PDB file of C-alpha atoms in Angstrom:
ATOM      1  CA  MET A 894     -67.391  87.442   7.105  1.00 48.00           C
ATOM      2  CA  ASP A 895     -70.295  86.801   9.508  1.00 49.00           C
ATOM      3  CA  ARG A 896     -69.051  86.092  13.058  1.00 43.00           C
ATOM      4  CA  ARG A 897     -70.956  82.796  13.192  1.00 45.00           C
ATOM      5  CA  VAL A 898     -69.464  81.723   9.869  1.00 44.00           C
ATOM      6  CA  PHE A 899     -66.005  82.707  11.102  1.00 40.00           C
ATOM      7  CA  LEU A 900     -66.420  80.686  14.308  1.00 38.00           C
ATOM      8  CA  ALA A 901     -67.824  77.704  12.419  1.00 42.00           C
ATOM      9  CA  SER A 902     -64.912  77.801   9.957  1.00 44.00           C
ATOM     10  CA  GLY A 903     -62.429  77.990  12.795  1.00 39.00           C
ATOM     11  CA  LEU A 904     -64.091  75.088  14.592  1.00 30.00           C
ATOM     12  CA  ALA A 905     -64.131  72.994  11.391  1.00 39.00           C
ATOM     13  CA  ALA A 906     -60.433  73.671  10.843  1.00 44.00           C
ATOM     14  CA  SER A 907     -59.682  72.745  14.435  1.00 40.00           C
ATOM     15  CA  VAL A 908     -61.668  69.505  14.157  1.00 35.00           C
ATOM     16  CA  SER A 909     -59.956  68.717  10.848  1.00 49.00           C
ATOM     17  CA  LYS A 910     -56.495  69.226  12.363  1.00 55.00           C
ATOM     18  CA  SER A 911     -57.469  67.149  15.376  1.00 50.00           C
ATOM     19  CA  ALA A 912     -58.734  64.326  13.152  1.00 49.00           C
ATOM     20  CA  GLU A 913     -55.577  64.491  11.054  1.00 66.00           C
ATOM     21  CA  ARG A 914     -53.416  64.355  14.163  1.00 67.00           C
ATOM     22  CA  GLY A 915     -55.472  61.449  15.488  1.00 79.00           C
ATOM     23  CA  GLY A 916     -54.970  59.577  12.241  1.00 87.00           C
ATOM     24  CA  LEU A 917     -51.220  60.128  12.368  1.00 89.00           C
ATOM     25  CA  GLU A 918     -51.054  58.935  15.962  1.00 91.00           C
ATOM     26  CA  ALA A 919     -53.015  55.836  14.983  1.00 92.00           C
ATOM     27  CA  ALA A 920     -50.594  55.216  12.104  1.00 91.00           C
ATOM     28  CA  SER A 921     -47.672  55.592  14.526  1.00 92.00           C
ATOM     29  CA  GLU A 922     -49.200  53.086  16.908  1.00 92.00           C
ATOM     30  CA  LEU A 923     -49.726  50.596  14.083  1.00 93.00           C
ATOM     31  CA  ILE A 924     -46.122  50.919  12.889  1.00 91.00           C
ATOM     32  CA  GLY A 925     -44.878  50.706  16.467  1.00 92.00           C
ATOM     33  CA  ARG A 926     -46.749  47.448  17.065  1.00 93.00           C
ATOM     34  CA  HIS A 927     -45.240  45.852  13.952  1.00 90.00           C
ATOM     35  CA  VAL A 928     -41.747  46.937  14.984  1.00 91.00           C
ATOM     36  CA  GLU A 929     -42.216  45.645  18.533  1.00 91.00           C
ATOM     37  CA  SER A 930     -43.431  42.300  17.199  1.00 91.00           C
ATOM     38  CA  GLY A 931     -40.319  41.959  15.031  1.00 88.00           C
ATOM     39  CA  ARG A 932     -42.267  41.893  11.770  1.00 87.00           C
ATOM     40  CA  VAL A 933     -40.640  45.204  10.821  1.00 85.00           C
ATOM     41  CA  LEU A 934     -37.063  46.056  11.829  1.00 89.00           C
ATOM     42  CA  GLY A 935     -37.164  49.788  11.330  1.00 89.00           C
ATOM     43  CA  ALA A 936     -39.465  52.446   9.925  1.00 90.00           C
ATOM     44  CA  SER A 937     -39.938  56.188   9.594  1.00 90.00           C
ATOM     45  CA  LEU A 938     -43.194  58.122   9.316  1.00 90.00           C
ATOM     46  CA  ASP A 939     -42.763  61.563   7.777  1.00 88.00           C
ATOM     47  CA  VAL A 940     -45.908  63.507   6.859  1.00 88.00           C
ATOM     48  CA  ARG A 941     -45.851  67.154   5.766  1.00 84.00           C
ATOM     49  CA  THR A 942     -48.861  69.331   5.019  1.00 84.00           C
ATOM     50  CA  ASP A 943     -49.642  73.051   4.907  1.00 83.00           C
ATOM     51  CA  ALA A 944     -50.677  72.749   8.543  1.00 80.00           C
ATOM     52  CA  GLY A 945     -47.298  71.437   9.666  1.00 85.00           C
ATOM     53  CA  SER A 946     -45.237  68.267   9.806  1.00 87.00           C
ATOM     54  CA  TYR A 947     -45.287  65.021  11.754  1.00 89.00           C
ATOM     55  CA  GLY A 948     -42.355  62.661  12.044  1.00 90.00           C
ATOM     56  CA  ARG A 949     -41.383  59.605  14.050  1.00 91.00           C
ATOM     57  CA  SER A 950     -38.756  56.903  13.680  1.00 90.00           C
ATOM     58  CA  PHE A 951     -39.010  53.332  14.937  1.00 92.00           C
ATOM     59  CA  GLY A 952     -36.754  50.375  15.713  1.00 90.00           C
ATOM     60  CA  THR A 953     -33.435  50.267  13.880  1.00 88.00           C
ATOM     61  CA  ALA A 954     -34.230  53.601  12.217  1.00 89.00           C
ATOM     62  CA  ALA A 955     -32.446  55.742  14.782  1.00 83.00           C
ATOM     63  CA  SER A 956     -33.633  59.021  13.274  1.00 85.00           C
ATOM     64  CA  MET A 957     -35.687  60.545  10.481  1.00 83.00           C
ATOM     65  CA  ASP A 958     -32.474  60.667   8.439  1.00 82.00           C
ATOM     66  CA  SER A 959     -32.198  56.873   8.277  1.00 85.00           C
ATOM     67  CA  ILE A 960     -31.685  55.573   4.727  1.00 83.00           C
ATOM     68  CA  PHE A 961     -33.950  52.859   3.324  1.00 83.00           C
ATOM     69  CA  LEU A 962     -33.424  50.771   0.206  1.00 80.00           C
ATOM     70  CA  LEU A 963     -36.429  51.074  -2.120  1.00 80.00           C
ATOM     71  CA  ALA A 964     -37.425  48.687  -4.876  1.00 81.00           C
ATOM     72  CA  SER A 965     -40.350  49.385  -7.188  1.00 85.00           C
ATOM     73  CA  ILE A 966     -40.702  52.941  -5.869  1.00 84.00           C
ATOM     74  CA  THR A 967     -37.886  53.643  -8.318  1.00 87.00           C
ATOM     75  CA  LYS A 968     -40.460  53.152 -11.104  1.00 92.00           C
ATOM     76  CA  PRO A 969     -42.251  56.485 -10.494  1.00 92.00           C
ATOM     77  CA  MET A 970     -38.812  58.101 -10.143  1.00 92.00           C
ATOM     78  CA  THR A 971     -37.880  56.747 -13.583  1.00 94.00           C
ATOM     79  CA  ALA A 972     -41.226  57.892 -14.955  1.00 96.00           C
ATOM     80  CA  ALA A 973     -40.657  61.389 -13.527  1.00 96.00           C
ATOM     81  CA  GLY A 974     -37.298  61.558 -15.291  1.00 96.00           C
ATOM     82  CA  VAL A 975     -38.861  60.505 -18.598  1.00 97.00           C
ATOM     83  CA  MET A 976     -41.660  63.058 -18.186  1.00 97.00           C
ATOM     84  CA  LEU A 977     -39.030  65.754 -17.643  1.00 97.00           C
ATOM     85  CA  LEU A 978     -37.636  64.874 -21.058  1.00 98.00           C
ATOM     86  CA  ALA A 979     -41.153  64.962 -22.499  1.00 98.00           C
ATOM     87  CA  ASP A 980     -41.734  68.441 -21.015  1.00 97.00           C
ATOM     88  CA  ARG A 981     -38.495  69.586 -22.641  1.00 97.00           C
ATOM     89  CA  GLY A 982     -39.536  68.223 -26.016  1.00 97.00           C
ATOM     90  CA  ALA A 983     -36.829  65.551 -26.148  1.00 98.00           C
ATOM     91  CA  LEU A 984     -39.461  62.857 -26.664  1.00 97.00           C
ATOM     92  CA  ARG A 985     -43.208  62.394 -27.031  1.00 98.00           C
ATOM     93  CA  LEU A 986     -45.319  59.797 -25.299  1.00 98.00           C
ATOM     94  CA  ALA A 987     -46.573  58.628 -28.692  1.00 98.00           C
ATOM     95  CA  ASP A 988     -43.033  58.031 -29.959  1.00 98.00           C
ATOM     96  CA  PRO A 989     -42.236  54.389 -30.744  1.00 98.00           C
ATOM     97  CA  ALA A 990     -39.518  52.983 -28.494  1.00 97.00           C
ATOM     98  CA  ARG A 991     -37.582  52.017 -31.645  1.00 97.00           C
ATOM     99  CA  ARG A 992     -37.001  55.729 -32.354  1.00 97.00           C
ATOM    100  CA  PHE A 993     -34.508  55.680 -29.501  1.00 97.00           C
ATOM    101  CA  ILE A 994     -33.643  51.962 -29.389  1.00 96.00           C
ATOM    102  CA  PRO A 995     -33.535  50.923 -33.073  1.00 96.00           C
ATOM    103  CA  GLU A 996     -32.749  47.327 -32.112  1.00 95.00           C
ATOM    104  CA  PHE A 997     -36.200  47.064 -30.492  1.00 94.00           C
ATOM    105  CA  ARG A 998     -38.152  46.795 -33.724  1.00 93.00           C
ATOM    106  CA  GLU A 999     -38.913  43.161 -34.603  1.00 92.00           C
ATOM    107  CA  GLY A1000     -42.590  42.280 -35.068  1.00 93.00           C
ATOM    108  CA  ALA A1001     -44.985  43.854 -32.570  1.00 95.00           C
ATOM    109  CA  ARG A1002     -42.073  45.532 -30.792  1.00 94.00           C
ATOM    110  CA  SER A1003     -42.117  48.164 -33.529  1.00 96.00           C
ATOM    111  CA  ARG A1004     -45.521  49.293 -32.212  1.00 97.00           C
ATOM    112  CA  VAL A1005     -44.462  49.702 -28.577  1.00 97.00           C
ATOM    113  CA  THR A1006     -44.523  53.392 -27.617  1.00 98.00           C
ATOM    114  CA  VAL A1007     -43.072  55.368 -24.723  1.00 98.00           C
ATOM    115  CA  LYS A1008     -46.601  55.576 -23.297  1.00 98.00           C
ATOM    116  CA  HIS A1009     -46.948  51.777 -23.408  1.00 98.00           C
ATOM    117  CA  LEU A1010     -43.718  51.441 -21.419  1.00 97.00           C
ATOM    118  CA  LEU A1011     -44.908  53.992 -18.856  1.00 97.00           C
ATOM    119  CA  THR A1012     -48.342  52.438 -18.406  1.00 97.00           C
ATOM    120  CA  HIS A1013     -47.380  48.744 -18.282  1.00 97.00           C
ATOM    121  CA  THR A1014     -49.216  48.040 -21.543  1.00 97.00           C
ATOM    122  CA  SER A1015     -46.217  47.221 -23.756  1.00 97.00           C
ATOM    123  CA  GLY A1016     -46.703  43.457 -23.701  1.00 96.00           C
ATOM    124  CA  LEU A1017     -43.284  42.851 -22.145  1.00 96.00           C
ATOM    125  CA  PRO A1018     -43.064  40.348 -19.266  1.00 94.00           C
ATOM    126  CA  ASP A1019     -42.346  41.693 -15.793  1.00 94.00           C
ATOM    127  CA  GLN A1020     -38.791  40.362 -15.556  1.00 91.00           C
ATOM    128  CA  LEU A1021     -36.251  38.377 -17.519  1.00 90.00           C
ATOM    129  CA  PRO A1022     -36.063  34.632 -16.751  1.00 89.00           C
ATOM    130  CA  GLU A1023     -32.429  35.162 -15.699  1.00 89.00           C
ATOM    131  CA  ASN A1024     -33.256  38.259 -13.604  1.00 87.00           C
ATOM    132  CA  VAL A1025     -31.948  36.862 -10.293  1.00 89.00           C
ATOM    133  CA  GLU A1026     -28.638  35.750 -11.798  1.00 90.00           C
ATOM    134  CA  LEU A1027     -28.117  39.139 -13.463  1.00 88.00           C
ATOM    135  CA  ARG A1028     -28.846  41.002 -10.241  1.00 84.00           C
ATOM    136  CA  LYS A1029     -26.528  38.836  -8.176  1.00 86.00           C
ATOM    137  CA  ARG A1030     -23.574  39.795 -10.341  1.00 86.00           C
ATOM    138  CA  ASN A1031     -24.678  43.434 -10.658  1.00 83.00           C
ATOM    139  CA  ALA A1032     -25.058  43.240 -14.421  1.00 87.00           C
ATOM    140  CA  PRO A1033     -25.124  46.683 -16.094  1.00 86.00           C
ATOM    141  CA  LEU A1034     -28.260  48.220 -17.570  1.00 86.00           C
ATOM    142  CA  SER A1035     -26.902  47.537 -21.054  1.00 90.00           C
ATOM    143  CA  GLU A1036     -26.984  43.778 -20.483  1.00 91.00           C
ATOM    144  CA  PHE A1037     -30.566  43.876 -19.235  1.00 89.00           C
ATOM    145  CA  VAL A1038     -31.507  45.936 -22.288  1.00 91.00           C
ATOM    146  CA  GLU A1039     -29.702  43.614 -24.713  1.00 92.00           C
ATOM    147  CA  ARG A1040     -31.697  40.666 -23.352  1.00 92.00           C
ATOM    148  CA  THR A1041     -34.963  42.593 -23.142  1.00 92.00           C
ATOM    149  CA  ILE A1042     -34.983  43.597 -26.798  1.00 91.00           C
ATOM    150  CA  ARG A1043     -34.934  39.888 -27.723  1.00 91.00           C
ATOM    151  CA  THR A1044     -37.738  38.940 -25.337  1.00 91.00           C
ATOM    152  CA  ASP A1045     -41.072  37.937 -26.883  1.00 92.00           C
ATOM    153  CA  LEU A1046     -44.089  40.100 -26.072  1.00 96.00           C
ATOM    154  CA  LEU A1047     -46.959  38.513 -24.171  1.00 96.00           C
ATOM    155  CA  PHE A1048     -49.627  40.429 -26.106  1.00 97.00           C
ATOM    156  CA  GLU A1049     -50.151  43.142 -28.716  1.00 97.00           C
ATOM    157  CA  PRO A1050     -49.004  46.523 -27.337  1.00 97.00           C
ATOM    158  CA  GLY A1051     -51.805  48.619 -25.880  1.00 96.00           C
ATOM    159  CA  THR A1052     -54.372  45.815 -25.700  1.00 97.00           C
ATOM    160  CA  ARG A1053     -53.833  44.757 -22.078  1.00 96.00           C
ATOM    161  CA  TYR A1054     -52.282  45.820 -18.793  1.00 96.00           C
ATOM    162  CA  SER A1055     -49.542  43.683 -17.255  1.00 96.00           C
ATOM    163  CA  TYR A1056     -47.080  44.926 -14.631  1.00 96.00           C
ATOM    164  CA  GLN A1057     -43.636  44.988 -16.219  1.00 93.00           C
ATOM    165  CA  SER A1058     -40.295  46.042 -14.772  1.00 93.00           C
ATOM    166  CA  MET A1059     -38.694  45.483 -18.175  1.00 93.00           C
ATOM    167  CA  GLY A1060     -40.623  48.378 -19.719  1.00 95.00           C
ATOM    168  CA  ILE A1061     -39.372  50.763 -17.026  1.00 94.00           C
ATOM    169  CA  LEU A1062     -35.858  49.452 -17.662  1.00 92.00           C
ATOM    170  CA  LEU A1063     -36.177  50.380 -21.352  1.00 96.00           C
ATOM    171  CA  LEU A1064     -37.309  53.872 -20.357  1.00 97.00           C
ATOM    172  CA  ALA A1065     -34.079  54.329 -18.397  1.00 95.00           C
ATOM    173  CA  GLU A1066     -32.148  53.244 -21.497  1.00 95.00           C
ATOM    174  CA  ILE A1067     -34.103  55.705 -23.656  1.00 97.00           C
ATOM    175  CA  ALA A1068     -33.257  58.523 -21.237  1.00 97.00           C
ATOM    176  CA  GLU A1069     -29.573  57.568 -21.311  1.00 96.00           C
ATOM    177  CA  ARG A1070     -29.488  57.587 -25.114  1.00 97.00           C
ATOM    178  CA  ILE A1071     -31.223  60.973 -25.279  1.00 97.00           C
ATOM    179  CA  THR A1072     -29.111  62.708 -22.631  1.00 97.00           C
ATOM    180  CA  GLY A1073     -25.809  60.900 -23.105  1.00 96.00           C
ATOM    181  CA  ARG A1074     -25.625  60.541 -19.333  1.00 95.00           C
ATOM    182  CA  ALA A1075     -25.948  57.588 -16.992  1.00 94.00           C
ATOM    183  CA  PHE A1076     -29.543  57.520 -15.778  1.00 93.00           C
ATOM    184  CA  PRO A1077     -28.674  57.713 -12.040  1.00 92.00           C
ATOM    185  CA  GLU A1078     -26.588  60.815 -12.794  1.00 94.00           C
ATOM    186  CA  PHE A1079     -29.419  62.348 -14.840  1.00 95.00           C
ATOM    187  CA  LEU A1080     -31.944  61.825 -12.025  1.00 94.00           C
ATOM    188  CA  GLU A1081     -29.551  63.176  -9.407  1.00 92.00           C
ATOM    189  CA  GLN A1082     -28.803  66.359 -11.367  1.00 94.00           C
ATOM    190  CA  GLU A1083     -32.193  67.032 -12.937  1.00 95.00           C
ATOM    191  CA  LEU A1084     -34.691  65.723 -10.382  1.00 93.00           C
ATOM    192  CA  PHE A1085     -33.332  64.944  -6.920  1.00 91.00           C
ATOM    193  CA  ARG A1086     -30.986  67.913  -6.468  1.00 92.00           C
ATOM    194  CA  PRO A1087     -33.463  70.594  -7.692  1.00 93.00           C
ATOM    195  CA  LEU A1088     -36.078  69.157  -5.306  1.00 91.00           C
ATOM    196  CA  GLY A1089     -33.662  69.184  -2.381  1.00 90.00           C
ATOM    197  CA  MET A1090     -33.622  65.377  -2.163  1.00 86.00           C
ATOM    198  CA  GLU A1091     -30.045  65.217  -0.931  1.00 82.00           C
ATOM    199  CA  ARG A1092     -30.297  61.720   0.540  1.00 79.00           C
ATOM    200  CA  THR A1093     -31.958  60.073  -2.458  1.00 83.00           C
ATOM    201  CA  ALA A1094     -30.173  58.208  -5.239  1.00 80.00           C
ATOM    202  CA  LEU A1095     -30.851  55.578  -7.869  1.00 82.00           C
ATOM    203  CA  GLY A1096     -28.465  52.914  -6.595  1.00 75.00           C
ATOM    204  CA  LEU A1097     -26.229  53.363  -3.559  1.00 69.00           C
ATOM    205  CA  ASP A1098     -24.261  56.179  -5.243  1.00 69.00           C
ATOM    206  CA  GLY A1099     -21.372  55.842  -2.802  1.00 70.00           C
ATOM    207  CA  ILE A1100     -23.522  55.284   0.276  1.00 72.00           C
ATOM    208  CA  PRO A1101     -22.045  52.386   2.315  1.00 73.00           C
ATOM    209  CA  LEU A1102     -24.504  49.495   2.417  1.00 73.00           C
ATOM    210  CA  GLU A1103     -24.109  49.258   6.194  1.00 74.00           C
ATOM    211  CA  ARG A1104     -25.553  52.761   6.536  1.00 74.00           C
ATOM    212  CA  THR A1105     -28.864  51.619   5.060  1.00 78.00           C
ATOM    213  CA  GLN A1106     -31.647  49.997   7.016  1.00 79.00           C
ATOM    214  CA  PRO A1107     -31.440  46.164   7.219  1.00 75.00           C
ATOM    215  CA  LYS A1108     -34.197  44.302   5.394  1.00 65.00           C
ATOM    216  CA  PHE A1109     -34.050  41.115   7.399  1.00 54.00           C
ATOM    217  CA  VAL A1110     -33.246  39.925  10.891  1.00 51.00           C
ATOM    218  CA  SER A1111     -29.635  38.678  10.954  1.00 45.00           C
TER     219      SER A1111
END
């Protein structure tokens, strides 16, 4: 390599790392301001690249090991579990949902595929009308599924996009019926553990609620 090219490449890499570090510092300052203002109680910033790692914790998050409750981020986790099954040949994205949940077959439901559920194009509403009541009493997945399969579709499958938690819920049920295992157990054994995600679980999985980060000011 020409010496000038070598020096230029080294300088570009140095500038790139400096810019990346500057961006991370700016992100830290932004998070810090929100925590200081009370808008955010606690936060962690953990960024890892080939060049190294950057981590900071804020507020009630005493360390980078603090545990946060996640909501809709569980959707890509569910999708990853379903795609594992697809890679193993246990299902195909083009499969109708009724192949695994025979009860889900009335009318247009018979045309809903695994892909529709993954891509929010199934026609299902986002949540059940009684969603809050079911959550408050920690209703099991089976009860959500039983109510979902009777819910009217909003549109013909595949014709529109509409964010829907209920479709992701049916994917978890499909995975349970294929594997014969509870979905949280399947994810823990087949996804989280192999990836070294030792502090990640679908549900609390025995973690005391008081060990998680508070969502609101008491």
